[in-house]
mmCIF file of N, CA and C in Angstrom:
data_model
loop_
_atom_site.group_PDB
_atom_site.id
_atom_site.type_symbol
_atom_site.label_atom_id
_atom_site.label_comp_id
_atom_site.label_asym_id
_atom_site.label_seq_id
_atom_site.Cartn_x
_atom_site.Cartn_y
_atom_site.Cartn_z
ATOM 1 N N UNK A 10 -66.296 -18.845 -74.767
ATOM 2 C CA UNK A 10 -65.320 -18.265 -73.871
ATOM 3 C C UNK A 10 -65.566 -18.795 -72.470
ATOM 4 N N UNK A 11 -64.527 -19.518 -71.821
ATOM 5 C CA UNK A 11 -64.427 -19.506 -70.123
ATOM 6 C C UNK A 11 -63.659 -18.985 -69.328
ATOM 7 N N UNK A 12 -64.349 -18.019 -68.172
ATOM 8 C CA UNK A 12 -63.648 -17.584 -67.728
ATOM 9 C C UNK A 12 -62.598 -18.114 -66.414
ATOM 10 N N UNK A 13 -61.171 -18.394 -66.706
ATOM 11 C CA UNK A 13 -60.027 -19.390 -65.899
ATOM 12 C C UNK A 13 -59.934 -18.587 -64.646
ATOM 13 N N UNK A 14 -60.061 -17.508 -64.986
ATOM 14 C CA UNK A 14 -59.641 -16.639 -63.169
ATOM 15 C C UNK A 14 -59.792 -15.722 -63.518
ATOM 16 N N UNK A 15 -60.757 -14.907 -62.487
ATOM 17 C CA UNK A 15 -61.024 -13.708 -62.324
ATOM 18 C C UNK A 15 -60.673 -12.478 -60.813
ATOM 19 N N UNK A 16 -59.807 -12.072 -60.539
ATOM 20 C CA UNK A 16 -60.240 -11.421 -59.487
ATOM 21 C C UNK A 16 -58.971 -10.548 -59.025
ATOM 22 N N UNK A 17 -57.951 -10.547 -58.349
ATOM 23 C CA UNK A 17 -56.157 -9.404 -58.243
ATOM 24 C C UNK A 17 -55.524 -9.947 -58.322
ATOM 25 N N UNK A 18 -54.460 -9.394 -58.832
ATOM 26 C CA UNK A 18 -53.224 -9.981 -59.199
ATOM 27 C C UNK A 18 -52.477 -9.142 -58.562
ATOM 28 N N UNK A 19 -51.754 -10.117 -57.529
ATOM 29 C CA UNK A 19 -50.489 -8.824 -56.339
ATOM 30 C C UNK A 19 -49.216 -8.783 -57.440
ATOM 31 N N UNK A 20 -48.826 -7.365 -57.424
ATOM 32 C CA UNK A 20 -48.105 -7.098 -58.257
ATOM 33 C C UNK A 20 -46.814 -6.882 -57.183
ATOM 34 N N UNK A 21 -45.734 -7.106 -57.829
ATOM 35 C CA UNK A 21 -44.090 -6.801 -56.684
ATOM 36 C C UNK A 21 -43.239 -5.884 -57.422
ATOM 37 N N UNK A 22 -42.776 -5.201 -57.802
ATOM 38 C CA UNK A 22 -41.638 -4.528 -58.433
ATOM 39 C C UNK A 22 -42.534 -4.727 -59.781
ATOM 40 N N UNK A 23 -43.344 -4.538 -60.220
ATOM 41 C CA UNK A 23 -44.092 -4.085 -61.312
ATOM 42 C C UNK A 23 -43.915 -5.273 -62.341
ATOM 43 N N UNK A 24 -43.847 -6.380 -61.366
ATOM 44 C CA UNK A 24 -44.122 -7.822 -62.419
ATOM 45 C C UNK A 24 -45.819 -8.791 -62.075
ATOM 46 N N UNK A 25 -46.260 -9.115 -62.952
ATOM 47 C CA UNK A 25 -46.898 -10.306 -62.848
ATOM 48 C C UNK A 25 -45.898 -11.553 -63.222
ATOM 49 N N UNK A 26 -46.868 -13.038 -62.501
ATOM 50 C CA UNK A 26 -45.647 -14.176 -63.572
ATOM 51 C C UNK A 26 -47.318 -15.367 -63.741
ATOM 52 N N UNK A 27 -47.287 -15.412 -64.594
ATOM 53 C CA UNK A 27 -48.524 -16.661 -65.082
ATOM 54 C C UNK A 27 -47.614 -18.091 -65.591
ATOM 55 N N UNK A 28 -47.810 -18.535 -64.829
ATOM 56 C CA UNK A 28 -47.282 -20.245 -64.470
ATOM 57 C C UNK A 28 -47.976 -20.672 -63.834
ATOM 58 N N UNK A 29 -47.520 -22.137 -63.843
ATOM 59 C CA UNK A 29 -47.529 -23.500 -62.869
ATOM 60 C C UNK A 29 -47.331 -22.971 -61.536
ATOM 61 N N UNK A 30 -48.091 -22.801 -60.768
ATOM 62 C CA UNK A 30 -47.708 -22.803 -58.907
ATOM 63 C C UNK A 30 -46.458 -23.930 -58.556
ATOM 64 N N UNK A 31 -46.268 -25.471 -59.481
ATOM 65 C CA UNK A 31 -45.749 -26.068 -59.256
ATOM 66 C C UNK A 31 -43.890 -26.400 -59.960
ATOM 67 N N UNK A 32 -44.575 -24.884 -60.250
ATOM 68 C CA UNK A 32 -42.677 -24.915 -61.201
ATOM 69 C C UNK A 32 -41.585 -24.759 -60.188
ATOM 70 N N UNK A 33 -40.598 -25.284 -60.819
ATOM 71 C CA UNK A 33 -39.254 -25.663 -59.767
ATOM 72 C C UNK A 33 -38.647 -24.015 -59.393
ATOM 73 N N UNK A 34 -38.632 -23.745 -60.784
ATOM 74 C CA UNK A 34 -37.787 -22.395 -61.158
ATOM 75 C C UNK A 34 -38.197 -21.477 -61.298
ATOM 76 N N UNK A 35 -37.679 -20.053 -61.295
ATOM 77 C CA UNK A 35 -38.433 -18.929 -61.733
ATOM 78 C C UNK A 35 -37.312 -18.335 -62.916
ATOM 79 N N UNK A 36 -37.878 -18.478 -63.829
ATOM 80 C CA UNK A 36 -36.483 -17.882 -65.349
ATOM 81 C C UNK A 36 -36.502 -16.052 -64.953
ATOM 82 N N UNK A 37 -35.381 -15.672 -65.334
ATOM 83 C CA UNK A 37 -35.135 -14.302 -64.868
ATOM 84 C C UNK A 37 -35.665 -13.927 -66.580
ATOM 85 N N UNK A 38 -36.053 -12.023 -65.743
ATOM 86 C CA UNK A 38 -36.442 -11.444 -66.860
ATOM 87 C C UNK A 38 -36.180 -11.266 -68.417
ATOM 88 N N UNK A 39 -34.470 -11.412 -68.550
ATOM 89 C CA UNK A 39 -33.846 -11.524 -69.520
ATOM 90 C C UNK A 39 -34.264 -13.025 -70.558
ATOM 91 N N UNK A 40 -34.396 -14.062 -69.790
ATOM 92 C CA UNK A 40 -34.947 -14.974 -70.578
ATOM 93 C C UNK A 40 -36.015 -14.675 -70.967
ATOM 94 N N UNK A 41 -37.266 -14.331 -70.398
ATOM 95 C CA UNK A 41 -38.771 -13.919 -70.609
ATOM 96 C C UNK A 41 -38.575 -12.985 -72.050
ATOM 97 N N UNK A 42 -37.963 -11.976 -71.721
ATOM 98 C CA UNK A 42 -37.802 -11.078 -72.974
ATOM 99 C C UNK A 42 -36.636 -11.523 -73.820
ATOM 100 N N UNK A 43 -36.331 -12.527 -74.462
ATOM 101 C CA UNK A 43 -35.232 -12.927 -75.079
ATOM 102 C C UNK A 43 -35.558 -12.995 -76.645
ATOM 103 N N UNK A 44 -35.102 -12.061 -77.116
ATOM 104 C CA UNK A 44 -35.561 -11.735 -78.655
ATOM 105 C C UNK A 44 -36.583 -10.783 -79.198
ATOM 106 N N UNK A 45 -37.006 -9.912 -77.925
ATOM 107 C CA UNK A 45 -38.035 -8.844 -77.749
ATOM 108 C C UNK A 45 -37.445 -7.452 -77.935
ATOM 109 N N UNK A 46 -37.598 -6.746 -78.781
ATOM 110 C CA UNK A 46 -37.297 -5.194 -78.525
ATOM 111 C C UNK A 46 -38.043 -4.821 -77.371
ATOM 112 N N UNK A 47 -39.056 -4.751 -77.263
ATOM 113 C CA UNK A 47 -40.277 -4.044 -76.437
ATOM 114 C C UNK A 47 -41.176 -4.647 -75.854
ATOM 115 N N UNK A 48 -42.142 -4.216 -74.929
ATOM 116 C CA UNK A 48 -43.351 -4.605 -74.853
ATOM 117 C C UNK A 48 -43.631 -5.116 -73.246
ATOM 118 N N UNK A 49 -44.582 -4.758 -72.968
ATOM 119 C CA UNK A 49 -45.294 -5.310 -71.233
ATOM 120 C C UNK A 49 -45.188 -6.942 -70.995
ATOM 121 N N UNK A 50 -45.276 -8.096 -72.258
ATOM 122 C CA UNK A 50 -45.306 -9.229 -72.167
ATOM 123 C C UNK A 50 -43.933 -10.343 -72.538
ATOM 124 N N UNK A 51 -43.502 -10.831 -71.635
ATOM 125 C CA UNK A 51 -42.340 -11.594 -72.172
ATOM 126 C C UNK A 51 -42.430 -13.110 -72.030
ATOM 127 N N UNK A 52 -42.928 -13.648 -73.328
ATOM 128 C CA UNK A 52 -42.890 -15.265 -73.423
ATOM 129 C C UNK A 52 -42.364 -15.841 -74.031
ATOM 130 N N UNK A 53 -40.776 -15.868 -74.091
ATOM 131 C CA UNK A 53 -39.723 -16.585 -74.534
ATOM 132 C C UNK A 53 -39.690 -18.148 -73.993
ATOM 133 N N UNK A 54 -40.070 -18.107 -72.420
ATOM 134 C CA UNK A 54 -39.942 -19.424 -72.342
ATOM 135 C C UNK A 54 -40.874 -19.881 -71.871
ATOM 136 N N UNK A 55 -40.830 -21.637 -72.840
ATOM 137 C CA UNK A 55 -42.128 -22.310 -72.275
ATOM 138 C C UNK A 55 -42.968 -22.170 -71.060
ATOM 139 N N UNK A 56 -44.338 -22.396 -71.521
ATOM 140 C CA UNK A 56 -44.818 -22.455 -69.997
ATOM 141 C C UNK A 56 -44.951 -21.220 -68.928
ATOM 142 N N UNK A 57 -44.565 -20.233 -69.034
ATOM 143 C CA UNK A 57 -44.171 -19.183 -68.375
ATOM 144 C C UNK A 57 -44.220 -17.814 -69.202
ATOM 145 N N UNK A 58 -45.505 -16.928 -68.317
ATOM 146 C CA UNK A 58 -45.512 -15.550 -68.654
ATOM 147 C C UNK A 58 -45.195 -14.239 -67.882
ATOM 148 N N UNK A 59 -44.278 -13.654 -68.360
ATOM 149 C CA UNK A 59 -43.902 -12.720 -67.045
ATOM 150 C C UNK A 59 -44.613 -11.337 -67.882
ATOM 151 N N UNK A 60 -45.189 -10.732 -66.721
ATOM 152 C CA UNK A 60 -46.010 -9.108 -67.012
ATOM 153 C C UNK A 60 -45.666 -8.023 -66.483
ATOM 154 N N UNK A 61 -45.338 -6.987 -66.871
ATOM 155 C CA UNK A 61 -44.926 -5.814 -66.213
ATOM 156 C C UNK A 61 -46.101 -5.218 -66.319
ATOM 157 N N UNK A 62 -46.080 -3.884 -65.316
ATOM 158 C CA UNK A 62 -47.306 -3.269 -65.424
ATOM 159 C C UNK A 62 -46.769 -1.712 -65.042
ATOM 160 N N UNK A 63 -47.438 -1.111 -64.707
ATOM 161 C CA UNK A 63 -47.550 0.408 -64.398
ATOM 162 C C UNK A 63 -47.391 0.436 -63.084
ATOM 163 N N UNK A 64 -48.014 -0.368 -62.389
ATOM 164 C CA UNK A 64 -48.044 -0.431 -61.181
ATOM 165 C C UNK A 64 -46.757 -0.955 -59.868
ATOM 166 N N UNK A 65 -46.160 -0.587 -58.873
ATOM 167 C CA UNK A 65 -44.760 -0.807 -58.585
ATOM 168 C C UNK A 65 -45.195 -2.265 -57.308
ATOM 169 N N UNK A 66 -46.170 -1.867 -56.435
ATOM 170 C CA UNK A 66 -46.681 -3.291 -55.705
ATOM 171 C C UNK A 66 -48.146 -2.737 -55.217
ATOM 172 N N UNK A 67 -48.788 -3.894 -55.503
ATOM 173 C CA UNK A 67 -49.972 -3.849 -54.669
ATOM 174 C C UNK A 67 -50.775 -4.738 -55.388
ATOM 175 N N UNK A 68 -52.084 -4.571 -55.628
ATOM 176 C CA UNK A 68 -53.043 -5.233 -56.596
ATOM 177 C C UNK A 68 -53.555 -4.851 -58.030
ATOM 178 N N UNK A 69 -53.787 -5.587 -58.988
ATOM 179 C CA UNK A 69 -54.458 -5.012 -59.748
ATOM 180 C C UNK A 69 -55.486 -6.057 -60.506
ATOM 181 N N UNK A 70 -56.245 -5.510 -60.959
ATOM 182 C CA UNK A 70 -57.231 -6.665 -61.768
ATOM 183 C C UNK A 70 -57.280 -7.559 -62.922
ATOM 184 N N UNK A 71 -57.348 -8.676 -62.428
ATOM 185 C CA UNK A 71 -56.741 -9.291 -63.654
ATOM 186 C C UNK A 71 -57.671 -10.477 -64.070
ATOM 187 N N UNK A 72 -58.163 -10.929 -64.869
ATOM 188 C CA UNK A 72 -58.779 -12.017 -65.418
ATOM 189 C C UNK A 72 -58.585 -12.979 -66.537
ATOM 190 N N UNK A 73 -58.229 -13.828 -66.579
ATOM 191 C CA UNK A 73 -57.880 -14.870 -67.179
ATOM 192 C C UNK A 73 -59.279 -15.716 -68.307
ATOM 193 N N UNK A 74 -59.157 -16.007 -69.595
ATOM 194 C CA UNK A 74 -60.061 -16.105 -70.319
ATOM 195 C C UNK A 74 -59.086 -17.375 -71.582
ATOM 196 N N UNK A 75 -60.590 -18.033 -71.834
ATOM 197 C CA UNK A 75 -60.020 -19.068 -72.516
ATOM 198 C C UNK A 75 -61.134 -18.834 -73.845
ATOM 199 N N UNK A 76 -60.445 -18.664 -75.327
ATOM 200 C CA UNK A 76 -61.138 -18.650 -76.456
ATOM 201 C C UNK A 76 -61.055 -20.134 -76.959
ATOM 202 N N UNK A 77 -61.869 -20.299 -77.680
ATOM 203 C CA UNK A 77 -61.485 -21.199 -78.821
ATOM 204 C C UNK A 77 -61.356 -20.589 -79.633
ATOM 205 N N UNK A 78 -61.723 -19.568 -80.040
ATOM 206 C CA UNK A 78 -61.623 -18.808 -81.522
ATOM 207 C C UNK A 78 -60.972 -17.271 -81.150
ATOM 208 N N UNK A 79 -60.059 -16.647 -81.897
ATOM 209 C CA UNK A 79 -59.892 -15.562 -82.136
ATOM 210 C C UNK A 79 -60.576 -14.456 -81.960
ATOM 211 N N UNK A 80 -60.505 -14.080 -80.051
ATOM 212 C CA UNK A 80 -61.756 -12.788 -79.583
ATOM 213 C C UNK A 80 -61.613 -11.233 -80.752
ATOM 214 N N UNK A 81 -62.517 -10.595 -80.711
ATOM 215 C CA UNK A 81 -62.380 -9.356 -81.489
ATOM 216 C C UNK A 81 -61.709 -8.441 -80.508
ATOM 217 N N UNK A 82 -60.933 -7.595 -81.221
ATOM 218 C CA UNK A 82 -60.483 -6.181 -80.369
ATOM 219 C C UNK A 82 -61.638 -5.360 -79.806
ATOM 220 N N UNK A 83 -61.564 -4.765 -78.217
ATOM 221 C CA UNK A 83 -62.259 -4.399 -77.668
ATOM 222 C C UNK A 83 -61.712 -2.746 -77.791
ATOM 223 N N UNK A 84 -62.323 -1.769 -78.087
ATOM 224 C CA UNK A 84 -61.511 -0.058 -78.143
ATOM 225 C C UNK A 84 -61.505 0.435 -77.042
ATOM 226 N N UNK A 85 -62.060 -0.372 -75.914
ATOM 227 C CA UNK A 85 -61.972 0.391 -74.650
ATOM 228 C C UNK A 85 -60.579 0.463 -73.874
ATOM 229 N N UNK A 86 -59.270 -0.483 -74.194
ATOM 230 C CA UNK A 86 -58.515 -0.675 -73.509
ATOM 231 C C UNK A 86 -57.204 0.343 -74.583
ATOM 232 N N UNK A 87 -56.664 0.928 -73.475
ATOM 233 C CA UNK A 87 -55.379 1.586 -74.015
ATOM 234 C C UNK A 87 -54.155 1.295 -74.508
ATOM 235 N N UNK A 88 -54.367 -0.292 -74.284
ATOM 236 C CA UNK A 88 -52.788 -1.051 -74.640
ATOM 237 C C UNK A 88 -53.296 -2.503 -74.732
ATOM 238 N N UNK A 89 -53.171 -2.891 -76.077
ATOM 239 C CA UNK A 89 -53.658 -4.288 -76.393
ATOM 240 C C UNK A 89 -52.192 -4.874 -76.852
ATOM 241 N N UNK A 90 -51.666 -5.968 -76.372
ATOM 242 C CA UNK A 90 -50.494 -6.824 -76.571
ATOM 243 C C UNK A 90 -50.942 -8.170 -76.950
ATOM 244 N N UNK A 91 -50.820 -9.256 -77.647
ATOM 245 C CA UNK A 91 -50.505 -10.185 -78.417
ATOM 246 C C UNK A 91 -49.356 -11.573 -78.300
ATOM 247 N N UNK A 92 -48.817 -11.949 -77.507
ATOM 248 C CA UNK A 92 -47.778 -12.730 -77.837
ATOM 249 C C UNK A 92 -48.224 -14.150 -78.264
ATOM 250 N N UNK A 93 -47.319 -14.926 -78.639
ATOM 251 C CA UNK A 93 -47.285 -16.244 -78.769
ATOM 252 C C UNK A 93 -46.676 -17.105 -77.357
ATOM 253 N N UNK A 94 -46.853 -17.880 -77.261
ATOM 254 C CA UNK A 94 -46.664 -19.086 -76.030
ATOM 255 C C UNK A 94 -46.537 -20.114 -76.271
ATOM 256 N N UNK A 95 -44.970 -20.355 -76.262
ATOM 257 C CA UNK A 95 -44.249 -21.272 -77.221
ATOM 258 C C UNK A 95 -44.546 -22.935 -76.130
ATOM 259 N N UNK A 96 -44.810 -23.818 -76.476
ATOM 260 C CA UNK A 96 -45.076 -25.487 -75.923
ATOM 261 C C UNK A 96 -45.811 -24.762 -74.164
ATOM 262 N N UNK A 97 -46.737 -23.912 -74.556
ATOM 263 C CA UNK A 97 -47.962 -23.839 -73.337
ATOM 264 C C UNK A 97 -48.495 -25.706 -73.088
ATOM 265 N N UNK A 98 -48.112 -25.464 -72.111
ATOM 266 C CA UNK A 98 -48.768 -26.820 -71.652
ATOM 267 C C UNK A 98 -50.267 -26.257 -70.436
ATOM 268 N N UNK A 99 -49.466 -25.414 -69.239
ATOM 269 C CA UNK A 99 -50.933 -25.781 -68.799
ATOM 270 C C UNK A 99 -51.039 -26.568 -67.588
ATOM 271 N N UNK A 100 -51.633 -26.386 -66.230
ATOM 272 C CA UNK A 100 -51.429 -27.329 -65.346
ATOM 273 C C UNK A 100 -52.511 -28.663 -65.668
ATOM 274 N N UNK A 101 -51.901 -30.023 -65.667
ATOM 275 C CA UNK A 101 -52.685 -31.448 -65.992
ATOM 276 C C UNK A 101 -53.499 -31.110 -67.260
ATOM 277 N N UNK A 102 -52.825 -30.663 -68.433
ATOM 278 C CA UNK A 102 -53.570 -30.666 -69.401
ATOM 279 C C UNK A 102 -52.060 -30.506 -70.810
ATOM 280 N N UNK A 103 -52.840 -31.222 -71.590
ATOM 281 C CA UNK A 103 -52.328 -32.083 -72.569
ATOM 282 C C UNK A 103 -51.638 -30.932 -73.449
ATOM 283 N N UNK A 104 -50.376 -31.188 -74.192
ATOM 284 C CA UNK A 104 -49.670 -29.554 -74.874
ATOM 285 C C UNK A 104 -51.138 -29.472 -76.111
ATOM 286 N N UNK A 105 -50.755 -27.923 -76.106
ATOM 287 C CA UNK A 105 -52.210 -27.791 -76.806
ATOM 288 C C UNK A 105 -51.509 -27.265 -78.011
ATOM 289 N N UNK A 106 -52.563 -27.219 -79.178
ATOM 290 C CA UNK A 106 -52.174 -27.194 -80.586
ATOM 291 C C UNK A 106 -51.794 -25.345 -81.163
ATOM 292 N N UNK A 107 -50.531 -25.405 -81.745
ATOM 293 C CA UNK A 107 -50.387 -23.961 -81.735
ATOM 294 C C UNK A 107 -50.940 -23.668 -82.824
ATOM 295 N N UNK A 108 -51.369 -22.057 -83.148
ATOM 296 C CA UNK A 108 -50.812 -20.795 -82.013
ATOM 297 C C UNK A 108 -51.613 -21.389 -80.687
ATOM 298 N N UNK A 109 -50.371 -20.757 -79.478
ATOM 299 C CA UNK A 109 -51.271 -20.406 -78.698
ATOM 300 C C UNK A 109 -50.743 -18.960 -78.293
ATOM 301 N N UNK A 110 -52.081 -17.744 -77.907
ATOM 302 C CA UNK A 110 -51.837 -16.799 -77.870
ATOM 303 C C UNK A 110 -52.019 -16.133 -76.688
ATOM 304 N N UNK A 111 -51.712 -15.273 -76.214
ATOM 305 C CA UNK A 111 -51.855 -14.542 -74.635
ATOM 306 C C UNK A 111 -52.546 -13.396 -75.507
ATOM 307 N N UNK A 112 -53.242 -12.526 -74.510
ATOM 308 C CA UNK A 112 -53.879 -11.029 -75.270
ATOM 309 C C UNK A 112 -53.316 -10.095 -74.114
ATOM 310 N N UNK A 113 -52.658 -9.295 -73.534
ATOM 311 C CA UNK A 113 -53.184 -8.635 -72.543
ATOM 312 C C UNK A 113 -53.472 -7.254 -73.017
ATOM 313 N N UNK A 114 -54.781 -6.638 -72.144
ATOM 314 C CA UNK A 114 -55.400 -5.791 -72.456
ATOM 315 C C UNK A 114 -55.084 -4.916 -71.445
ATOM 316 N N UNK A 115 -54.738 -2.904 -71.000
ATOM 317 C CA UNK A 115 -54.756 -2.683 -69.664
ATOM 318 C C UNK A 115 -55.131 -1.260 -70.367
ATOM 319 N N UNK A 116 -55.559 -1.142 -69.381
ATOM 320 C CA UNK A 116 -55.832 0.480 -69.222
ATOM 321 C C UNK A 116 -55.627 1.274 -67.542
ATOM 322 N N UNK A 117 -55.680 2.571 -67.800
ATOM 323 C CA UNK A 117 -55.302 3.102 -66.554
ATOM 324 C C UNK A 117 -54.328 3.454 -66.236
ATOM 325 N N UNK A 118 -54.069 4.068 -65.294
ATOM 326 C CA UNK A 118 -52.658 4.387 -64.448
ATOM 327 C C UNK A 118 -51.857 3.265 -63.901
ATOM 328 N N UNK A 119 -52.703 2.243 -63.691
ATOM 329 C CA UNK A 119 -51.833 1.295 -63.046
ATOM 330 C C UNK A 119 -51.153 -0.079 -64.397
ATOM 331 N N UNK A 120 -51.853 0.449 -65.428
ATOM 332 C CA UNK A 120 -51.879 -0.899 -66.288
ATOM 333 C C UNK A 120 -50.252 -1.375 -66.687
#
């Protein structure tokens, strides 16, 4: 496991967005969740993860983690999510071999 980033994530109207700093565009929510009943995580489109949270603006904690293998479920967290991440590329790094999977884990009032 390495850890990619560790430390707040400023939240605005109760979104995160995990991308490229260098993307042209920002896809609206409806694309993100496009084929989703539910859920805090929307990765419909490449490259791009949009996060809702509990929280309406400010900070919250967030850390970024890279497996090679399939981490175990942790019971401490109150809401474990799963998606797939369809042609994740990745800043300067080569499309990587699918699955590729997001986990997010939150707990708390703000999660």
């Amino acid at each position: 496991m390495r850890t990619l980033m560790s430390g707040e994530a400023l939240v605005d109207y109760a979104q995160i967005y995990v991308h490229d700093p260098d993307r042209p565009d920002l896809p609206t929510m409806d694309e993100c969740f496009a084929g989703q009943a539910n859920g805090p995580c929307g990765a419909a489109v490449p490259d791009f993860l949009f996060l809702v949270t509990g929280l309406r603006t400010g900070e919250v904690g967030f850390v970024v983690e890279w497996h090679d293998e399939h981490p175990p479920l942790d019971n401490r967290w109150e809401e474990i999510v799963e998606v797939s991440l369809p042609g994740w590329m990745g800043r300067g790094v080569r499309p990587l071999p699918p699955p590729v999977l997001a986990r997010v884990d939150a707990t708390g009032p703000h999660r």
